[in-house]
GROMACS .gro file of C-alpha atoms in nm:
model
  463
    1UNK     CA    1   0.000   0.000   0.000
    2UNK     CA    2   0.141   0.340  -0.102
    3UNK     CA    3   0.013   0.677   0.016
    4UNK     CA    4   0.136   1.035   0.042
    5UNK     CA    5   0.118   1.077   0.421
    6UNK     CA    6   0.084   0.822   0.698
    7UNK     CA    7  -0.008   0.952   1.043
    8UNK     CA    8   0.046   0.728   1.345
    9UNK     CA    9  -0.171   0.823   1.642
   10UNK     CA   10  -0.535   0.937   1.628
   11UNK     CA   11  -0.532   1.167   1.927
   12UNK     CA   12  -0.608   1.534   1.880
   13UNK     CA   13  -0.274   1.600   1.705
   14UNK     CA   14  -0.319   1.322   1.451
   15UNK     CA   15  -0.685   1.399   1.389
   16UNK     CA   16  -0.612   1.768   1.333
   17UNK     CA   17  -0.327   1.697   1.092
   18UNK     CA   18  -0.550   1.456   0.901
   19UNK     CA   19  -0.824   1.721   0.886
   20UNK     CA   20  -0.585   1.977   0.738
   21UNK     CA   21  -0.421   1.738   0.490
   22UNK     CA   22  -0.762   1.629   0.359
   23UNK     CA   23  -0.794   1.983   0.226
   24UNK     CA   24  -0.505   1.925  -0.018
   25UNK     CA   25  -0.648   1.803  -0.353
   26UNK     CA   26  -0.525   1.458  -0.450
   27UNK     CA   27  -0.325   1.407  -0.130
   28UNK     CA   28  -0.378   1.055   0.005
   29UNK     CA   29  -0.362   0.997   0.381
   30UNK     CA   30  -0.397   0.714   0.630
   31UNK     CA   31  -0.437   0.757   1.006
   32UNK     CA   32  -0.347   0.458   1.225
   33UNK     CA   33  -0.461   0.420   1.587
   34UNK     CA   34  -0.350   0.137   1.814
   35UNK     CA   35  -0.660   0.149   2.037
   36UNK     CA   36  -1.017   0.082   1.928
   37UNK     CA   37  -1.120   0.449   1.927
   38UNK     CA   38  -0.991   0.782   1.803
   39UNK     CA   39  -0.948   1.076   2.037
   40UNK     CA   40  -0.653   0.983   2.256
   41UNK     CA   41  -0.687   1.125   2.607
   42UNK     CA   42  -1.024   1.286   2.527
   43UNK     CA   43  -1.292   1.075   2.699
   44UNK     CA   44  -1.639   1.202   2.798
   45UNK     CA   45  -1.867   0.984   3.012
   46UNK     CA   46  -2.246   1.037   3.036
   47UNK     CA   47  -2.430   0.842   3.305
   48UNK     CA   48  -2.753   0.917   3.487
   49UNK     CA   49  -2.756   1.276   3.366
   50UNK     CA   50  -2.399   1.341   3.485
   51UNK     CA   51  -2.134   1.426   3.224
   52UNK     CA   52  -1.775   1.370   3.343
   53UNK     CA   53  -1.445   1.395   3.158
   54UNK     CA   54  -1.166   1.141   3.181
   55UNK     CA   55  -0.929   1.372   2.996
   56UNK     CA   56  -0.917   1.744   2.926
   57UNK     CA   57  -1.223   1.942   3.033
   58UNK     CA   58  -1.184   2.213   2.771
   59UNK     CA   59  -0.947   2.463   2.616
   60UNK     CA   60  -0.909   2.839   2.626
   61UNK     CA   61  -1.041   3.042   2.334
   62UNK     CA   62  -0.721   3.249   2.300
   63UNK     CA   63  -0.546   3.040   2.033
   64UNK     CA   64  -0.597   3.146   1.670
   65UNK     CA   65  -0.543   2.795   1.533
   66UNK     CA   66  -0.800   2.643   1.768
   67UNK     CA   67  -1.054   2.907   1.674
   68UNK     CA   68  -0.985   2.841   1.306
   69UNK     CA   69  -1.038   2.467   1.357
   70UNK     CA   70  -1.371   2.531   1.530
   71UNK     CA   71  -1.483   2.748   1.238
   72UNK     CA   72  -1.370   2.494   0.975
   73UNK     CA   73  -1.550   2.208   1.148
   74UNK     CA   74  -1.863   2.409   1.228
   75UNK     CA   75  -1.811   2.342   1.598
   76UNK     CA   76  -1.798   2.715   1.666
   77UNK     CA   77  -2.178   2.701   1.647
   78UNK     CA   78  -2.195   2.425   1.911
   79UNK     CA   79  -1.936   2.524   2.167
   80UNK     CA   80  -2.008   2.629   2.524
   81UNK     CA   81  -1.796   2.895   2.692
   82UNK     CA   82  -1.715   2.965   3.055
   83UNK     CA   83  -1.537   3.304   3.077
   84UNK     CA   84  -1.250   3.323   3.325
   85UNK     CA   85  -1.367   3.674   3.409
   86UNK     CA   86  -1.688   3.531   3.558
   87UNK     CA   87  -1.540   3.229   3.734
   88UNK     CA   88  -1.276   3.223   4.003
   89UNK     CA   89  -1.047   2.947   4.123
   90UNK     CA   90  -0.915   2.864   4.464
   91UNK     CA   91  -0.598   2.726   4.618
   92UNK     CA   92  -0.619   2.524   4.938
   93UNK     CA   93  -0.385   2.684   5.194
   94UNK     CA   94  -0.386   2.592   5.564
   95UNK     CA   95  -0.694   2.377   5.514
   96UNK     CA   96  -0.904   2.656   5.362
   97UNK     CA   97  -0.992   2.761   5.008
   98UNK     CA   98  -0.832   3.094   4.916
   99UNK     CA   99  -0.971   3.278   4.615
  100UNK     CA  100  -0.708   3.354   4.351
  101UNK     CA  101  -0.762   3.664   4.132
  102UNK     CA  102  -0.684   3.617   3.763
  103UNK     CA  103  -0.471   3.931   3.710
  104UNK     CA  104  -0.116   3.988   3.844
  105UNK     CA  105  -0.196   4.330   4.002
  106UNK     CA  106  -0.493   4.181   4.190
  107UNK     CA  107  -0.284   3.884   4.297
  108UNK     CA  108  -0.022   4.117   4.444
  109UNK     CA  109  -0.291   4.323   4.618
  110UNK     CA  110  -0.463   4.016   4.766
  111UNK     CA  111  -0.358   3.898   5.115
  112UNK     CA  112  -0.210   3.574   4.984
  113UNK     CA  113   0.145   3.635   5.108
  114UNK     CA  114   0.294   3.871   5.366
  115UNK     CA  115   0.403   4.230   5.284
  116UNK     CA  116   0.765   4.124   5.333
  117UNK     CA  117   0.720   3.836   5.088
  118UNK     CA  118   0.572   4.080   4.835
  119UNK     CA  119   0.886   4.293   4.867
  120UNK     CA  120   1.091   3.981   4.801
  121UNK     CA  121   0.901   3.930   4.474
  122UNK     CA  122   1.036   4.269   4.363
  123UNK     CA  123   1.385   4.126   4.411
  124UNK     CA  124   1.337   3.983   4.061
  125UNK     CA  125   1.452   4.321   3.926
  126UNK     CA  126   1.800   4.261   4.067
  127UNK     CA  127   1.852   3.894   3.985
  128UNK     CA  128   2.071   3.774   3.700
  129UNK     CA  129   1.949   3.486   3.482
  130UNK     CA  130   1.982   3.155   3.664
  131UNK     CA  131   2.226   2.933   3.470
  132UNK     CA  132   2.194   2.565   3.397
  133UNK     CA  133   1.872   2.367   3.389
  134UNK     CA  134   1.695   2.464   3.714
  135UNK     CA  135   1.379   2.302   3.838
  136UNK     CA  136   1.066   2.515   3.868
  137UNK     CA  137   1.108   2.520   4.245
  138UNK     CA  138   1.472   2.633   4.227
  139UNK     CA  139   1.394   2.899   3.970
  140UNK     CA  140   1.088   3.047   4.145
  141UNK     CA  141   1.262   3.060   4.482
  142UNK     CA  142   1.570   3.224   4.326
  143UNK     CA  143   1.374   3.491   4.143
  144UNK     CA  144   1.073   3.556   4.369
  145UNK     CA  145   1.126   3.388   4.706
  146UNK     CA  146   0.980   3.089   4.888
  147UNK     CA  147   0.639   3.241   4.967
  148UNK     CA  148   0.512   3.189   4.611
  149UNK     CA  149   0.603   2.820   4.598
  150UNK     CA  150   0.268   2.681   4.727
  151UNK     CA  151   0.080   2.876   4.460
  152UNK     CA  152   0.322   2.779   4.184
  153UNK     CA  153   0.296   2.420   4.307
  154UNK     CA  154  -0.081   2.442   4.264
  155UNK     CA  155  -0.041   2.569   3.906
  156UNK     CA  156   0.177   2.276   3.800
  157UNK     CA  157  -0.040   2.033   3.990
  158UNK     CA  158  -0.331   2.157   3.779
  159UNK     CA  159  -0.146   2.141   3.446
  160UNK     CA  160   0.110   1.859   3.462
  161UNK     CA  161   0.002   1.680   3.782
  162UNK     CA  162   0.373   1.724   3.835
  163UNK     CA  163   0.636   1.791   4.098
  164UNK     CA  164   0.782   2.142   4.081
  165UNK     CA  165   1.100   2.005   4.238
  166UNK     CA  166   1.152   1.787   3.929
  167UNK     CA  167   0.989   1.976   3.640
  168UNK     CA  168   1.243   2.205   3.471
  169UNK     CA  169   1.155   2.566   3.393
  170UNK     CA  170   1.310   2.546   3.043
  171UNK     CA  171   1.071   2.263   2.960
  172UNK     CA  172   0.742   2.387   3.102
  173UNK     CA  173   0.780   2.764   3.051
  174UNK     CA  174   1.039   2.830   2.779
  175UNK     CA  175   0.881   3.167   2.698
  176UNK     CA  176   0.934   3.295   3.051
  177UNK     CA  177   1.287   3.157   3.050
  178UNK     CA  178   1.358   3.347   2.726
  179UNK     CA  179   1.240   3.672   2.886
  180UNK     CA  180   1.483   3.611   3.171
  181UNK     CA  181   1.768   3.566   2.922
  182UNK     CA  182   1.669   3.871   2.715
  183UNK     CA  183   1.588   4.118   2.992
  184UNK     CA  184   1.738   3.982   3.312
  185UNK     CA  185   1.422   4.058   3.511
  186UNK     CA  186   1.093   3.879   3.443
  187UNK     CA  187   0.884   4.170   3.570
  188UNK     CA  188   1.080   4.424   3.366
  189UNK     CA  189   1.064   4.205   3.056
  190UNK     CA  190   0.688   4.160   3.086
  191UNK     CA  191   0.638   4.536   3.126
  192UNK     CA  192   0.851   4.601   2.816
  193UNK     CA  193   0.656   4.346   2.614
  194UNK     CA  194   0.323   4.495   2.725
  195UNK     CA  195   0.441   4.842   2.626
  196UNK     CA  196   0.560   4.719   2.285
  197UNK     CA  197   0.230   4.537   2.226
  198UNK     CA  198   0.034   4.855   2.297
  199UNK     CA  199   0.243   5.048   2.044
  200UNK     CA  200   0.204   4.788   1.770
  201UNK     CA  201  -0.156   4.687   1.813
  202UNK     CA  202  -0.496   4.807   1.916
  203UNK     CA  203  -0.532   5.004   2.235
  204UNK     CA  204  -0.844   4.804   2.310
  205UNK     CA  205  -0.783   4.603   2.625
  206UNK     CA  206  -0.824   4.229   2.582
  207UNK     CA  207  -1.039   4.054   2.837
  208UNK     CA  208  -0.968   3.720   2.995
  209UNK     CA  209  -1.024   3.414   2.774
  210UNK     CA  210  -1.301   3.162   2.819
  211UNK     CA  211  -1.287   2.788   2.876
  212UNK     CA  212  -1.450   2.609   2.582
  213UNK     CA  213  -1.630   2.275   2.565
  214UNK     CA  214  -1.939   2.120   2.403
  215UNK     CA  215  -2.285   2.008   2.522
  216UNK     CA  216  -2.188   1.641   2.487
  217UNK     CA  217  -1.839   1.695   2.629
  218UNK     CA  218  -1.494   1.714   2.474
  219UNK     CA  219  -1.549   1.386   2.289
  220UNK     CA  220  -1.749   1.591   2.039
  221UNK     CA  221  -1.429   1.752   1.908
  222UNK     CA  222  -1.263   1.417   1.839
  223UNK     CA  223  -1.581   1.273   1.686
  224UNK     CA  224  -1.621   1.567   1.449
  225UNK     CA  225  -1.263   1.539   1.324
  226UNK     CA  226  -1.294   1.162   1.280
  227UNK     CA  227  -1.624   1.201   1.088
  228UNK     CA  228  -1.425   1.361   0.809
  229UNK     CA  229  -1.227   1.044   0.741
  230UNK     CA  230  -1.338   0.750   0.532
  231UNK     CA  231  -1.297   0.388   0.641
  232UNK     CA  232  -0.991   0.367   0.416
  233UNK     CA  233  -0.837   0.672   0.586
  234UNK     CA  234  -0.875   0.584   0.956
  235UNK     CA  235  -0.784   0.242   1.093
  236UNK     CA  236  -0.831   0.176   1.464
  237UNK     CA  237  -0.701  -0.131   1.644
  238UNK     CA  238  -0.394  -0.112   1.422
  239UNK     CA  239  -0.047  -0.090   1.577
  240UNK     CA  240   0.262   0.021   1.389
  241UNK     CA  241   0.538  -0.214   1.499
  242UNK     CA  242   0.835  -0.087   1.298
  243UNK     CA  243   0.939   0.204   1.078
  244UNK     CA  244   1.228   0.212   0.831
  245UNK     CA  245   1.367   0.411   0.542
  246UNK     CA  246   1.309   0.316   0.179
  247UNK     CA  247   1.430   0.486  -0.143
  248UNK     CA  248   1.107   0.683  -0.185
  249UNK     CA  249   1.036   0.766   0.178
  250UNK     CA  250   0.923   0.539   0.459
  251UNK     CA  251   0.801   0.184   0.524
  252UNK     CA  252   0.576   0.110   0.819
  253UNK     CA  253   0.503  -0.245   0.930
  254UNK     CA  254   0.177  -0.338   1.105
  255UNK     CA  255   0.037  -0.681   1.195
  256UNK     CA  256  -0.164  -0.691   0.871
  257UNK     CA  257   0.040  -0.504   0.611
  258UNK     CA  258   0.338  -0.289   0.516
  259UNK     CA  259   0.261   0.069   0.419
  260UNK     CA  260   0.487   0.294   0.212
  261UNK     CA  261   0.461   0.672   0.227
  262UNK     CA  262   0.647   0.989   0.134
  263UNK     CA  263   0.566   1.164   0.462
  264UNK     CA  264   0.555   0.995   0.801
  265UNK     CA  265   0.395   1.176   1.095
  266UNK     CA  266   0.436   1.039   1.447
  267UNK     CA  267   0.152   1.213   1.632
  268UNK     CA  268   0.220   1.029   1.955
  269UNK     CA  269   0.304   1.095   2.319
  270UNK     CA  270   0.678   1.131   2.374
  271UNK     CA  271   0.748   0.778   2.499
  272UNK     CA  272   0.542   0.608   2.229
  273UNK     CA  273   0.728   0.807   1.964
  274UNK     CA  274   1.069   0.725   2.115
  275UNK     CA  275   0.998   0.351   2.102
  276UNK     CA  276   0.925   0.369   1.727
  277UNK     CA  277   1.218   0.602   1.654
  278UNK     CA  278   1.481   0.379   1.817
  279UNK     CA  279   1.614   0.240   1.484
  280UNK     CA  280   1.617   0.583   1.317
  281UNK     CA  281   1.904   0.831   1.340
  282UNK     CA  282   2.129   0.887   1.640
  283UNK     CA  283   2.054   0.756   1.987
  284UNK     CA  284   1.828   0.991   2.189
  285UNK     CA  285   1.968   1.134   2.514
  286UNK     CA  286   1.711   0.926   2.705
  287UNK     CA  287   1.502   0.621   2.618
  288UNK     CA  288   1.189   0.754   2.788
  289UNK     CA  289   1.066   1.035   3.012
  290UNK     CA  290   0.863   1.008   3.333
  291UNK     CA  291   0.484   1.025   3.316
  292UNK     CA  292   0.226   1.122   3.576
  293UNK     CA  293  -0.109   0.947   3.585
  294UNK     CA  294  -0.419   1.086   3.749
  295UNK     CA  295  -0.753   0.928   3.832
  296UNK     CA  296  -1.066   1.138   3.787
  297UNK     CA  297  -1.343   1.071   4.041
  298UNK     CA  298  -1.678   1.209   3.928
  299UNK     CA  299  -1.914   1.278   4.219
  300UNK     CA  300  -2.274   1.396   4.188
  301UNK     CA  301  -2.476   1.530   4.480
  302UNK     CA  302  -2.838   1.630   4.530
  303UNK     CA  303  -3.024   1.828   4.795
  304UNK     CA  304  -2.816   1.996   5.062
  305UNK     CA  305  -2.491   2.006   4.867
  306UNK     CA  306  -2.353   2.327   4.723
  307UNK     CA  307  -2.035   2.453   4.564
  308UNK     CA  308  -1.871   2.794   4.597
  309UNK     CA  309  -1.873   3.000   4.277
  310UNK     CA  310  -1.590   2.924   4.041
  311UNK     CA  311  -1.412   2.655   3.841
  312UNK     CA  312  -1.266   2.459   4.130
  313UNK     CA  313  -0.957   2.443   4.348
  314UNK     CA  314  -0.602   2.308   4.349
  315UNK     CA  315  -0.392   2.184   4.638
  316UNK     CA  316  -0.014   2.220   4.685
  317UNK     CA  317   0.174   1.920   4.818
  318UNK     CA  318   0.248   2.103   5.145
  319UNK     CA  319  -0.120   2.057   5.242
  320UNK     CA  320  -0.077   1.677   5.245
  321UNK     CA  321  -0.430   1.609   5.119
  322UNK     CA  322  -0.564   1.307   4.931
  323UNK     CA  323  -0.697   1.499   4.630
  324UNK     CA  324  -0.482   1.715   4.403
  325UNK     CA  325  -0.787   1.936   4.366
  326UNK     CA  326  -1.136   1.929   4.219
  327UNK     CA  327  -1.326   2.083   3.930
  328UNK     CA  328  -1.670   2.229   3.997
  329UNK     CA  329  -1.797   2.093   3.667
  330UNK     CA  330  -2.164   2.188   3.705
  331UNK     CA  331  -2.055   2.548   3.767
  332UNK     CA  332  -1.855   2.560   3.445
  333UNK     CA  333  -2.097   2.434   3.182
  334UNK     CA  334  -2.471   2.363   3.169
  335UNK     CA  335  -2.591   2.005   3.139
  336UNK     CA  336  -2.318   1.852   3.352
  337UNK     CA  337  -2.563   1.736   3.620
  338UNK     CA  338  -2.940   1.679   3.652
  339UNK     CA  339  -3.154   1.972   3.764
  340UNK     CA  340  -3.093   2.077   4.127
  341UNK     CA  341  -2.783   1.857   4.144
  342UNK     CA  342  -2.412   1.933   4.130
  343UNK     CA  343  -2.114   1.755   3.975
  344UNK     CA  344  -1.757   1.787   4.086
  345UNK     CA  345  -1.458   1.592   3.962
  346UNK     CA  346  -1.176   1.516   4.204
  347UNK     CA  347  -0.823   1.447   4.079
  348UNK     CA  348  -0.601   1.193   4.255
  349UNK     CA  349  -0.249   1.060   4.201
  350UNK     CA  350   0.000   1.257   3.995
  351UNK     CA  351   0.378   1.245   3.988
  352UNK     CA  352   0.413   1.244   4.366
  353UNK     CA  353   0.150   0.982   4.450
  354UNK     CA  354   0.139   0.707   4.186
  355UNK     CA  355   0.060   0.456   4.462
  356UNK     CA  356  -0.291   0.598   4.494
  357UNK     CA  357  -0.378   0.469   4.148
  358UNK     CA  358  -0.337   0.117   4.288
  359UNK     CA  359  -0.635   0.167   4.522
  360UNK     CA  360  -0.966   0.006   4.425
  361UNK     CA  361  -1.258   0.222   4.314
  362UNK     CA  362  -1.446   0.201   4.644
  363UNK     CA  363  -1.143   0.319   4.843
  364UNK     CA  364  -1.070   0.602   4.601
  365UNK     CA  365  -1.430   0.725   4.626
  366UNK     CA  366  -1.433   0.699   5.006
  367UNK     CA  367  -1.100   0.881   5.054
  368UNK     CA  368  -1.191   1.152   4.803
  369UNK     CA  369  -1.527   1.224   4.969
  370UNK     CA  370  -1.366   1.246   5.313
  371UNK     CA  371  -1.114   1.497   5.180
  372UNK     CA  372  -1.373   1.705   4.992
  373UNK     CA  373  -1.614   1.720   5.286
  374UNK     CA  374  -1.352   1.907   5.489
  375UNK     CA  375  -1.355   2.188   5.232
  376UNK     CA  376  -1.701   2.186   5.073
  377UNK     CA  377  -2.064   2.163   5.179
  378UNK     CA  378  -2.138   1.797   5.101
  379UNK     CA  379  -2.358   1.671   5.387
  380UNK     CA  380  -2.501   1.362   5.216
  381UNK     CA  381  -2.357   1.065   5.025
  382UNK     CA  382  -2.327   1.113   4.648
  383UNK     CA  383  -2.603   1.011   4.406
  384UNK     CA  384  -2.337   0.939   4.145
  385UNK     CA  385  -1.980   0.819   4.178
  386UNK     CA  386  -1.753   0.709   3.897
  387UNK     CA  387  -1.380   0.644   3.887
  388UNK     CA  388  -1.225   0.715   3.547
  389UNK     CA  389  -0.878   0.566   3.512
  390UNK     CA  390  -0.634   0.708   3.256
  391UNK     CA  391  -0.531   0.540   2.932
  392UNK     CA  392  -0.191   0.705   2.952
  393UNK     CA  393   0.013   0.946   3.156
  394UNK     CA  394   0.103   1.313   3.132
  395UNK     CA  395   0.463   1.358   3.006
  396UNK     CA  396   0.683   1.515   3.273
  397UNK     CA  397   0.929   1.769   3.136
  398UNK     CA  398   1.209   1.710   3.383
  399UNK     CA  399   1.590   1.707   3.374
  400UNK     CA  400   1.718   1.628   3.027
  401UNK     CA  401   1.396   1.717   2.845
  402UNK     CA  402   1.541   2.026   2.667
  403UNK     CA  403   1.820   1.810   2.522
  404UNK     CA  404   1.563   1.552   2.412
  405UNK     CA  405   1.363   1.821   2.233
  406UNK     CA  406   1.680   1.938   2.055
  407UNK     CA  407   1.751   1.579   1.952
  408UNK     CA  408   1.402   1.551   1.801
  409UNK     CA  409   1.444   1.879   1.612
  410UNK     CA  410   1.783   1.769   1.474
  411UNK     CA  411   1.636   1.433   1.371
  412UNK     CA  412   1.357   1.602   1.172
  413UNK     CA  413   1.615   1.816   0.992
  414UNK     CA  414   1.818   1.508   0.898
  415UNK     CA  415   1.535   1.272   0.801
  416UNK     CA  416   1.341   1.407   0.506
  417UNK     CA  417   0.966   1.347   0.530
  418UNK     CA  418   0.968   1.269   0.903
  419UNK     CA  419   0.749   1.475   1.137
  420UNK     CA  420   0.743   1.411   1.512
  421UNK     CA  421   0.473   1.582   1.713
  422UNK     CA  422   0.207   1.500   1.971
  423UNK     CA  423   0.137   1.500   2.343
  424UNK     CA  424   0.432   1.635   2.542
  425UNK     CA  425   0.668   1.743   2.266
  426UNK     CA  426   0.566   2.107   2.265
  427UNK     CA  427   0.319   2.126   2.549
  428UNK     CA  428   0.031   1.922   2.683
  429UNK     CA  429  -0.270   2.151   2.634
  430UNK     CA  430  -0.525   2.109   2.355
  431UNK     CA  431  -0.425   2.447   2.214
  432UNK     CA  432  -0.062   2.329   2.204
  433UNK     CA  433  -0.166   2.019   2.009
  434UNK     CA  434  -0.378   2.210   1.758
  435UNK     CA  435  -0.125   2.488   1.702
  436UNK     CA  436   0.156   2.242   1.632
  437UNK     CA  437  -0.069   2.029   1.411
  438UNK     CA  438  -0.143   2.332   1.195
  439UNK     CA  439   0.230   2.400   1.162
  440UNK     CA  440   0.312   2.041   1.069
  441UNK     CA  441   0.033   2.013   0.813
  442UNK     CA  442   0.140   2.341   0.650
  443UNK     CA  443   0.499   2.216   0.626
  444UNK     CA  444   0.377   1.898   0.454
  445UNK     CA  445   0.158   2.101   0.220
  446UNK     CA  446   0.455   2.318   0.122
  447UNK     CA  447   0.690   2.021   0.090
  448UNK     CA  448   0.908   2.150   0.372
  449UNK     CA  449   1.058   2.000   0.684
  450UNK     CA  450   0.924   2.097   1.024
  451UNK     CA  451   1.228   2.182   1.234
  452UNK     CA  452   1.023   2.226   1.552
  453UNK     CA  453   1.215   2.547   1.615
  454UNK     CA  454   0.979   2.832   1.690
  455UNK     CA  455   1.023   3.137   1.907
  456UNK     CA  456   0.950   3.037   2.265
  457UNK     CA  457   0.588   3.129   2.332
  458UNK     CA  458   0.505   3.332   2.639
  459UNK     CA  459   0.198   3.167   2.787
  460UNK     CA  460  -0.012   3.340   3.047
  461UNK     CA  461  -0.076   3.148   3.366
  462UNK     CA  462  -0.437   3.100   3.476
  463UNK     CA  463  -0.527   2.919   3.796
   0.00000   0.00000   0.00000
């Protein structure tokens, strides 16, 4: 079998690349997926009127590529939005939920840290760039002081389910690291960038973005992208076991056939891609990277239960609680729970506590409820309880990851027609996946290599 482009991995990255390549007249594609369903980590579960997510709960509407994809698919007419300006989030500190404002000036004005600790934050103006490959914890303490660590811990608990003492700042926030190198001070660099943006663009102040989902959950996005593919273009339950070079491009072996293609796209999580790439090019600096797995526990409650306004809360490790945090799902989007009921989704496990994933469902539910009842008004047992276990883990961008990313970029330069993208290579958010998928598909369309080398993006942090 010969085709123009073979894509391995039908998660959001692979589905989006397939969607874009289908727009090229006469360009033949095939998308292979090892599991029995497309969508990767996206998993929505509807039961008894409760709609829970086993993967991402949504994405922010501040990415041009994501908005373009919604328009192309017609999903812009279906999507639900929860503006960050109308919903707050909390961090659990000293056993209580503390409201976190969404703007830096309001955060500094809020009584989250002591006046002396706020003065220490200003010490950033006088700090030189920290050399080497510091962890997030080392970097934050060096630039801003220890007082911010619990809040930063909560941020990376919510995004990577990670350990800020192992995640490296160059991996998780390369844009911020670049500001440090360019300006010395993060605060000064951000002020300069804001001033430059005002000069170049509109003076109209941008509001906070909104979290986006769909009435039937995030599965709708994957389903819509897969609908565009014929039975000869999407094969599930099909594992690629080996890849090799041939005179015209690439050969891919599966259990049933050998496929030849000009362009080969590995739209896979980092470790899955590394296992296939082992016979290609030079040896990578590491054979695999750590992953963090989290269990989602959906809990529905009826009369007597209530949630504070907002999206949910996160918990730093210093609190020593069972749950990493919880999403107030019925606050975020309509239709997540039956009328007069609430749905929250607790998160358990992560990089620091993989042992908790070994607990049975009944124990997970019991421990989660006991933890949540100390923080929220949940006087009665739940009407609904479901444990959703992950298919895979969240890639952890720890020591050595920057060198691994450079190795991947060098490999794509050397191997014509090879494109390596997917979960963990350039971020873990849905917007990261879609943005990179657009770039890869455009490179294929133009007959160019994707070097993976883009200017480090400065991403805003939202709790």
